[in-house]
mmCIF file of C-alpha atoms in Angstrom:
data_model
loop_
_atom_site.group_PDB
_atom_site.id
_atom_site.type_symbol
_atom_site.label_atom_id
_atom_site.label_comp_id
_atom_site.label_asym_id
_atom_site.label_seq_id
_atom_site.Cartn_x
_atom_site.Cartn_y
_atom_site.Cartn_z
ATOM 1 C CA MET A 1 0.000 0.000 0.000
ATOM 2 C CA VAL A 2 1.178 3.524 -0.750
ATOM 3 C CA GLU A 3 0.769 6.285 1.802
ATOM 4 C CA GLU A 4 0.567 9.727 0.238
ATOM 5 C CA ARG A 5 2.597 12.644 1.500
ATOM 6 C CA ASP A 6 1.960 16.310 0.726
ATOM 7 C CA GLN A 7 4.876 17.982 -1.040
ATOM 8 C CA GLY A 8 5.826 21.139 -0.798
ATOM 9 C CA ASP A 9 21.648 23.024 -17.572
ATOM 10 C CA HIS A 10 20.720 20.865 -19.878
ATOM 11 C CA GLN A 11 23.285 19.619 -22.419
ATOM 12 C CA ALA A 12 22.275 17.922 -25.637
ATOM 13 C CA ALA A 13 22.651 14.212 -25.203
ATOM 14 C CA GLY A 14 23.225 13.753 -28.906
ATOM 15 C CA SER A 15 21.577 11.043 -30.928
ATOM 16 C CA GLN A 16 22.215 8.196 -28.497
ATOM 17 C CA ILE A 17 18.703 7.956 -27.035
ATOM 18 C CA PRO A 18 16.841 8.678 -30.297
ATOM 19 C CA GLU A 19 18.937 6.047 -32.085
ATOM 20 C CA ALA A 20 17.881 3.358 -29.652
ATOM 21 C CA LEU A 21 14.321 4.395 -28.925
ATOM 22 C CA ASP A 22 12.823 5.980 -32.073
ATOM 23 C CA GLY A 23 9.927 4.661 -34.164
ATOM 24 C CA GLU A 24 7.407 1.844 -33.894
ATOM 25 C CA LYS A 25 6.743 -1.414 -35.692
ATOM 26 C CA LYS A 26 4.174 -4.149 -35.379
ATOM 27 C CA TRP A 27 5.335 -7.676 -34.725
ATOM 28 C CA THR A 28 4.428 -10.144 -37.459
ATOM 29 C CA GLY A 29 4.211 -13.053 -35.059
ATOM 30 C CA LYS A 30 7.178 -14.802 -36.660
ATOM 31 C CA ALA A 31 9.945 -16.150 -34.475
ATOM 32 C CA MET A 32 12.585 -13.565 -33.598
ATOM 33 C CA ASP A 33 16.265 -14.190 -33.251
ATOM 34 C CA LYS A 34 16.666 -13.351 -29.576
ATOM 35 C CA THR A 35 20.446 -13.443 -29.652
ATOM 36 C CA LYS A 36 20.896 -10.624 -32.105
ATOM 37 C CA ASP A 37 21.175 -6.955 -31.242
ATOM 38 C CA ALA A 38 17.951 -5.031 -31.493
ATOM 39 C CA GLY A 39 16.667 -1.541 -30.627
ATOM 40 C CA GLU A 40 13.354 -0.493 -29.202
ATOM 41 C CA LYS A 41 11.276 1.153 -31.865
ATOM 42 C CA GLY A 42 8.370 2.634 -30.020
ATOM 43 C CA PRO A 43 7.537 4.946 -27.149
ATOM 44 C CA ARG A 44 4.216 3.218 -26.556
ATOM 45 C CA THR A 45 1.869 0.509 -27.728
ATOM 46 C CA ARG A 46 -0.733 1.507 -30.293
ATOM 47 C CA ILE A 47 -3.961 -0.005 -31.641
ATOM 48 C CA ASP A 48 -4.034 -0.582 -35.395
ATOM 49 C CA PRO A 49 -7.176 0.039 -37.511
ATOM 50 C CA ALA A 50 -8.199 -3.606 -37.136
ATOM 51 C CA GLY A 51 -8.266 -3.170 -33.373
ATOM 52 C CA GLU A 52 -5.227 -5.350 -32.743
ATOM 53 C CA GLU A 53 -2.566 -4.375 -30.266
ATOM 54 C CA THR A 54 0.655 -3.107 -31.802
ATOM 55 C CA ARG A 55 3.723 -4.046 -29.834
ATOM 56 C CA PRO A 56 7.123 -2.359 -29.988
ATOM 57 C CA ALA A 57 9.758 -4.234 -31.963
ATOM 58 C CA TYR A 58 13.464 -4.211 -31.226
ATOM 59 C CA TRP A 59 16.310 -3.815 -33.673
ATOM 60 C CA ARG A 60 19.291 -2.744 -31.588
ATOM 61 C CA THR A 61 18.507 -3.274 -27.911
ATOM 62 C CA ARG A 62 19.982 -6.634 -27.014
ATOM 63 C CA ILE A 63 17.285 -9.158 -26.144
ATOM 64 C CA LEU A 64 18.283 -11.379 -23.232
ATOM 65 C CA PRO A 65 15.239 -13.417 -22.141
ATOM 66 C CA VAL A 66 15.237 -14.123 -18.418
ATOM 67 C CA GLU A 67 14.302 -17.527 -17.044
ATOM 68 C CA GLU A 68 10.904 -17.741 -15.377
ATOM 69 C CA GLU A 69 12.336 -19.961 -12.648
ATOM 70 C CA ILE A 70 14.793 -17.219 -11.673
ATOM 71 C CA LEU A 71 12.048 -14.601 -11.628
ATOM 72 C CA ARG A 72 9.887 -16.735 -9.356
ATOM 73 C CA ARG A 73 12.815 -17.517 -7.061
ATOM 74 C CA ASN A 74 13.611 -13.804 -6.722
ATOM 75 C CA LYS A 75 9.908 -12.962 -6.221
ATOM 76 C CA ILE A 76 9.597 -10.932 -9.419
ATOM 77 C CA VAL A 77 5.937 -11.926 -9.417
ATOM 78 C CA SER A 78 4.312 -9.227 -11.563
ATOM 79 C CA ARG A 79 5.351 -11.269 -14.587
ATOM 80 C CA PHE A 80 2.866 -13.943 -13.504
ATOM 81 C CA PRO A 81 -0.812 -12.893 -13.276
ATOM 82 C CA GLU A 82 -1.722 -16.046 -11.358
ATOM 83 C CA GLU A 83 0.443 -15.075 -8.377
ATOM 84 C CA ALA A 84 -1.527 -13.629 -5.429
ATOM 85 C CA MET A 85 0.966 -10.821 -4.870
ATOM 86 C CA THR A 86 0.542 -9.598 -8.459
ATOM 87 C CA ASP A 87 -2.748 -7.921 -7.547
ATOM 88 C CA GLN A 88 -0.980 -5.913 -4.854
ATOM 89 C CA ILE A 89 1.716 -4.842 -7.311
ATOM 90 C CA ASN A 90 -0.938 -3.817 -9.819
ATOM 91 C CA LEU A 91 -2.679 -1.732 -7.155
ATOM 92 C CA LEU A 92 0.643 -0.035 -6.430
ATOM 93 C CA ARG A 93 1.055 0.580 -10.165
ATOM 94 C CA THR A 94 -2.332 2.276 -10.359
ATOM 95 C CA GLN A 95 -1.569 4.520 -7.391
ATOM 96 C CA VAL A 96 1.883 5.436 -8.668
ATOM 97 C CA LEU A 97 0.711 6.277 -12.189
ATOM 98 C CA HIS A 98 -2.162 8.361 -10.813
ATOM 99 C CA ARG A 99 0.071 10.412 -8.545
ATOM 100 C CA MET A 100 2.746 10.855 -11.206
ATOM 101 C CA GLU A 101 0.074 12.032 -13.626
ATOM 102 C CA ARG A 102 -0.959 14.651 -11.072
ATOM 103 C CA LEU A 103 2.663 15.763 -10.884
ATOM 104 C CA GLY A 104 2.918 15.853 -14.661
ATOM 105 C CA GLY A 105 6.083 13.743 -14.592
ATOM 106 C CA ASN A 106 7.351 10.443 -15.950
ATOM 107 C CA THR A 107 10.584 9.827 -14.008
ATOM 108 C CA LEU A 108 10.472 8.178 -10.590
ATOM 109 C CA LEU A 109 13.224 7.322 -8.115
ATOM 110 C CA VAL A 110 12.575 4.225 -5.986
ATOM 111 C CA ALA A 111 14.566 4.690 -2.777
ATOM 112 C CA SER A 112 14.936 3.196 0.691
ATOM 113 C CA ALA A 113 16.617 4.168 3.943
ATOM 114 C CA ASN A 114 18.896 1.119 4.129
ATOM 115 C CA HIS A 115 20.020 -1.930 2.199
ATOM 116 C CA GLY A 116 17.815 -5.014 2.144
ATOM 117 C CA GLU A 117 14.422 -3.329 2.526
ATOM 118 C CA GLY A 118 12.980 -4.471 -0.805
ATOM 119 C CA ARG A 119 13.790 -1.463 -2.950
ATOM 120 C CA THR A 120 14.991 -3.304 -6.069
ATOM 121 C CA PHE A 121 12.303 -5.974 -5.640
ATOM 122 C CA THR A 122 9.668 -3.209 -5.642
ATOM 123 C CA CYS A 123 11.271 -1.364 -8.544
ATOM 124 C CA LEU A 124 11.463 -4.435 -10.793
ATOM 125 C CA ASN A 125 7.935 -5.607 -10.023
ATOM 126 C CA LEU A 126 6.568 -2.120 -10.549
ATOM 127 C CA ALA A 127 8.381 -1.753 -13.890
ATOM 128 C CA ILE A 128 7.010 -5.027 -15.242
ATOM 129 C CA SER A 129 3.508 -4.231 -13.999
ATOM 130 C CA ILE A 130 3.532 -0.798 -15.657
ATOM 131 C CA SER A 131 4.685 -2.367 -18.931
ATOM 132 C CA HIS A 132 1.450 -4.393 -18.924
ATOM 133 C CA GLU A 133 -0.561 -1.188 -19.269
ATOM 134 C CA LEU A 134 -2.015 -0.892 -22.771
ATOM 135 C CA ASN A 135 -0.393 2.418 -23.724
ATOM 136 C CA GLN A 136 2.679 2.334 -21.522
ATOM 137 C CA THR A 137 6.309 1.421 -22.107
ATOM 138 C CA VAL A 138 8.937 1.339 -19.374
ATOM 139 C CA LEU A 139 12.630 2.029 -19.043
ATOM 140 C CA LEU A 140 14.197 0.733 -15.824
ATOM 141 C CA VAL A 141 17.521 2.360 -14.930
ATOM 142 C CA ASP A 142 19.757 0.722 -12.329
ATOM 143 C CA ALA A 143 21.200 3.854 -10.740
ATOM 144 C CA ASP A 144 22.820 2.026 -7.818
ATOM 145 C CA LEU A 145 26.349 2.390 -9.105
ATOM 146 C CA ARG A 146 27.859 1.111 -5.847
ATOM 147 C CA ARG A 147 25.995 -2.186 -5.363
ATOM 148 C CA PRO A 148 23.965 -2.855 -8.520
ATOM 149 C CA SER A 149 21.419 -5.647 -8.217
ATOM 150 C CA VAL A 150 18.890 -5.385 -11.069
ATOM 151 C CA ASN A 151 20.866 -7.711 -13.336
ATOM 152 C CA ARG A 152 21.402 -10.164 -10.467
ATOM 153 C CA LEU A 153 17.674 -10.403 -9.695
ATOM 154 C CA LEU A 154 16.964 -10.946 -13.386
ATOM 155 C CA GLY A 155 19.588 -13.685 -13.505
ATOM 156 C CA LEU A 156 21.698 -11.794 -16.052
ATOM 157 C CA GLU A 157 25.470 -11.494 -16.073
ATOM 158 C CA SER A 158 27.040 -8.177 -15.146
ATOM 159 C CA ARG A 159 27.728 -6.056 -18.195
ATOM 160 C CA LYS A 160 28.436 -2.485 -19.186
ATOM 161 C CA GLY A 161 25.842 0.071 -18.199
ATOM 162 C CA LEU A 162 25.130 3.554 -16.887
ATOM 163 C CA SER A 163 28.507 3.970 -15.186
ATOM 164 C CA ASP A 164 30.292 3.245 -18.462
ATOM 165 C CA TYR A 165 28.167 5.838 -20.246
ATOM 166 C CA LEU A 166 28.870 8.464 -17.585
ATOM 167 C CA LEU A 167 32.599 7.736 -17.875
ATOM 168 C CA GLY A 168 32.366 8.236 -21.636
ATOM 169 C CA THR A 169 33.434 4.682 -22.502
ATOM 170 C CA ALA A 170 30.100 3.481 -23.949
ATOM 171 C CA GLU A 171 26.995 4.854 -25.629
ATOM 172 C CA ILE A 172 23.391 4.294 -24.584
ATOM 173 C CA PRO A 173 22.210 2.228 -27.594
ATOM 174 C CA ASP A 174 24.910 -0.335 -26.832
ATOM 175 C CA LEU A 175 23.871 -0.636 -23.172
ATOM 176 C CA LEU A 176 20.104 -1.119 -23.278
ATOM 177 C CA LEU A 177 18.696 -4.625 -22.961
ATOM 178 C CA ASN A 178 15.273 -6.189 -23.178
ATOM 179 C CA PRO A 179 14.663 -9.051 -20.712
ATOM 180 C CA GLY A 180 12.303 -10.824 -23.092
ATOM 181 C CA MET A 181 9.265 -8.835 -21.932
ATOM 182 C CA ASP A 182 7.076 -6.639 -24.093
ATOM 183 C CA LYS A 183 7.534 -2.885 -23.671
ATOM 184 C CA CYS A 184 10.187 -3.158 -20.962
ATOM 185 C CA VAL A 185 13.811 -2.079 -21.406
ATOM 186 C CA VAL A 186 16.601 -2.078 -18.820
ATOM 187 C CA LEU A 187 19.660 0.148 -18.566
ATOM 188 C CA PRO A 188 22.059 -1.771 -16.265
ATOM 189 C CA ALA A 189 24.281 -0.002 -13.757
ATOM 190 C CA GLY A 190 27.555 -1.220 -15.214
ATOM 191 C CA ARG A 191 30.693 -1.628 -13.166
ATOM 192 C CA PRO A 192 30.573 -0.428 -9.534
ATOM 193 C CA LEU A 193 32.174 2.953 -8.910
ATOM 194 C CA PRO A 194 33.371 4.612 -5.677
ATOM 195 C CA ASN A 195 32.774 8.169 -6.979
ATOM 196 C CA SER A 196 29.230 7.515 -8.158
ATOM 197 C CA ALA A 197 27.676 10.626 -6.562
ATOM 198 C CA GLU A 198 29.870 12.902 -8.641
ATOM 199 C CA LEU A 199 28.938 11.074 -11.834
ATOM 200 C CA LEU A 200 25.215 11.037 -11.055
ATOM 201 C CA GLY A 201 25.388 14.781 -10.433
ATOM 202 C CA SER A 202 27.305 15.479 -13.638
ATOM 203 C CA GLN A 203 26.096 17.430 -16.652
ATOM 204 C CA ARG A 204 26.286 14.231 -18.663
ATOM 205 C CA MET A 205 23.741 12.572 -16.363
ATOM 206 C CA ASN A 206 21.569 15.676 -16.325
ATOM 207 C CA ALA A 207 21.490 15.745 -20.121
ATOM 208 C CA LEU A 208 20.704 12.039 -20.306
ATOM 209 C CA VAL A 209 17.715 12.328 -17.947
ATOM 210 C CA ARG A 210 16.408 15.382 -19.781
ATOM 211 C CA GLU A 211 16.593 13.496 -23.056
ATOM 212 C CA MET A 212 14.794 10.503 -21.547
ATOM 213 C CA LYS A 213 12.053 12.691 -20.043
ATOM 214 C CA ASP A 214 11.438 15.042 -22.939
ATOM 215 C CA ARG A 215 11.644 12.789 -25.963
ATOM 216 C CA TYR A 216 8.906 10.385 -24.856
ATOM 217 C CA PRO A 217 6.592 11.874 -22.217
ATOM 218 C CA ASP A 218 4.435 8.716 -22.392
ATOM 219 C CA ARG A 219 7.338 6.456 -21.454
ATOM 220 C CA PHE A 220 7.626 5.766 -17.722
ATOM 221 C CA ILE A 221 11.186 5.745 -16.396
ATOM 222 C CA LEU A 222 12.058 4.111 -13.073
ATOM 223 C CA PHE A 223 15.395 4.627 -11.310
ATOM 224 C CA ASP A 224 16.563 2.118 -8.711
ATOM 225 C CA GLY A 225 18.752 4.212 -6.398
ATOM 226 C CA PRO A 226 21.030 3.226 -3.508
ATOM 227 C CA PRO A 227 19.926 3.626 0.145
ATOM 228 C CA LEU A 228 19.465 7.211 1.275
ATOM 229 C CA LEU A 229 21.391 6.700 4.519
ATOM 230 C CA ALA A 230 24.311 4.884 2.869
ATOM 231 C CA CYS A 231 25.487 7.567 0.444
ATOM 232 C CA ALA A 232 24.458 10.809 -1.252
ATOM 233 C CA ASP A 233 23.690 9.216 -4.642
ATOM 234 C CA SER A 234 19.898 8.999 -4.380
ATOM 235 C CA LEU A 235 19.624 12.548 -3.060
ATOM 236 C CA VAL A 236 21.758 13.779 -5.931
ATOM 237 C CA ILE A 237 19.708 12.076 -8.618
ATOM 238 C CA SER A 238 16.378 12.966 -6.983
ATOM 239 C CA ARG A 239 17.066 16.617 -7.861
ATOM 240 C CA ILE A 240 16.537 15.927 -11.557
ATOM 241 C CA LEU A 241 13.655 13.429 -11.329
ATOM 242 C CA ASP A 242 9.927 14.094 -11.070
ATOM 243 C CA GLY A 243 9.075 11.997 -8.021
ATOM 244 C CA VAL A 244 10.335 9.693 -5.276
ATOM 245 C CA LEU A 245 8.776 6.489 -3.922
ATOM 246 C CA LEU A 246 10.135 5.454 -0.520
ATOM 247 C CA VAL A 247 10.325 1.734 0.272
ATOM 248 C CA THR A 248 10.451 0.421 3.844
ATOM 249 C CA GLU A 249 10.239 -3.029 5.385
ATOM 250 C CA ALA A 250 7.833 -3.846 8.187
ATOM 251 C CA GLU A 251 9.511 -4.691 11.504
ATOM 252 C CA LYS A 252 12.947 -4.058 9.993
ATOM 253 C CA THR A 253 13.342 -0.399 9.041
ATOM 254 C CA PRO A 254 14.066 1.441 12.325
ATOM 255 C CA ALA A 255 11.703 4.349 12.958
ATOM 256 C CA LYS A 256 14.654 6.705 13.418
ATOM 257 C CA ASP A 257 16.059 5.705 10.024
ATOM 258 C CA LEU A 258 12.715 6.259 8.356
ATOM 259 C CA LEU A 259 12.465 9.704 9.942
ATOM 260 C CA ARG A 260 15.993 10.550 8.816
ATOM 261 C CA ALA A 261 15.194 9.430 5.278
ATOM 262 C CA MET A 262 12.001 11.486 5.213
ATOM 263 C CA ASP A 263 13.892 14.485 6.515
ATOM 264 C CA LEU A 264 16.457 14.135 3.720
ATOM 265 C CA LEU A 265 13.597 14.076 1.224
ATOM 266 C CA LYS A 266 11.634 16.954 2.747
ATOM 267 C CA ASP A 267 12.226 19.190 -0.289
ATOM 268 C CA ARG A 268 11.671 16.402 -2.818
ATOM 269 C CA PRO A 269 8.373 15.366 -4.471
ATOM 270 C CA VAL A 270 7.733 12.179 -2.462
ATOM 271 C CA ILE A 271 4.593 10.536 -3.872
ATOM 272 C CA GLY A 272 4.238 7.954 -1.103
ATOM 273 C CA ALA A 273 5.753 5.047 0.775
ATOM 274 C CA VAL A 274 5.595 1.283 0.317
ATOM 275 C CA LEU A 275 5.593 -1.009 3.353
ATOM 276 C CA ASN A 276 7.092 -4.375 2.402
ATOM 277 C CA LYS A 277 6.324 -7.629 4.184
ATOM 278 C CA ALA A 278 3.512 -6.129 6.253
ATOM 279 C CA ARG A 279 1.378 -8.747 7.978
ATOM 280 C CA ALA A 280 -2.250 -8.831 6.945
#
C-alpha cells in the first residue's frame, strides 16, 4: 500500500537515445532471433485500424530473455498474473501512475533508507507491472552504481551500463537490454564505482535524464537508487527526477532511520511510501 505525503543546464545528449528508442513497428508473429542486437522502436503501444494491439519491436537493444524460474525464485511476481501478490503490485502501479500524472512527470526514483528493505524488488515488479498497461512502455535504470542488483535479480550477467556511459566509454544504444518482456527495457548499472555521486550529479547525467524525459513523455522511467542513509547518490539524482517512492520493510526499518530518510527528502516530491512484508 502507498501512503501519500503532501509535497511542498541541460546539455544535448546527442543522438544516443533517439537512435535506440525511435519509431514503432508491429510484430508479425514470426519467431525472432533473440540473440541478435535489437533496438526499441516505439515509445508506446498503439492499436491498429483492425483493433489489434501493436507491440514495440526491437532492432538494436539486445534481447536477453530471463528464465521464469529465476524470476519466481527472486519474487519478481508481476510477470505472472496467477500469483496472489501480483494484484498488490498492480494496485501499487495504479496509485503510482495516478500520482505521477498529477505531478505531470514520468521519471520516478525508488529509494529506501537502508540496504535489504525491498527497494529493487519493488522497482522491478513495478516496472514489469507498468509495462502491462495498454499504452505504456517502461525504461528501468539501475542507478545504484555502488551495489547494482537489477541484473542479479533478473539472472543476467554483469555487463556495461550507466557507469560506463557516464565515464564516456560506452553509448546508450549499446547498453540497453530487453529481458524478453514486451515494452520493458533495462539500462544496467555497469561496473561499480566509488565516486558515483559525482557522476550522477554530472552534466552528462543531467542531459541524459532530460533526453529521456522530454523525448517520450508517455514512457515511464524508473530509477533504482542506492539507500538514502548509505550515500548521497539517491539525493543527488532525486534533484533531476519528477518523483520519489520510498520503500520500507515492516519490523525491519528502524523508525529513526525512516524519519531521517524522510527528513532528507523533505524538499523532494515524495509521492508515497511502500511497506514491504507487512502482515495482513
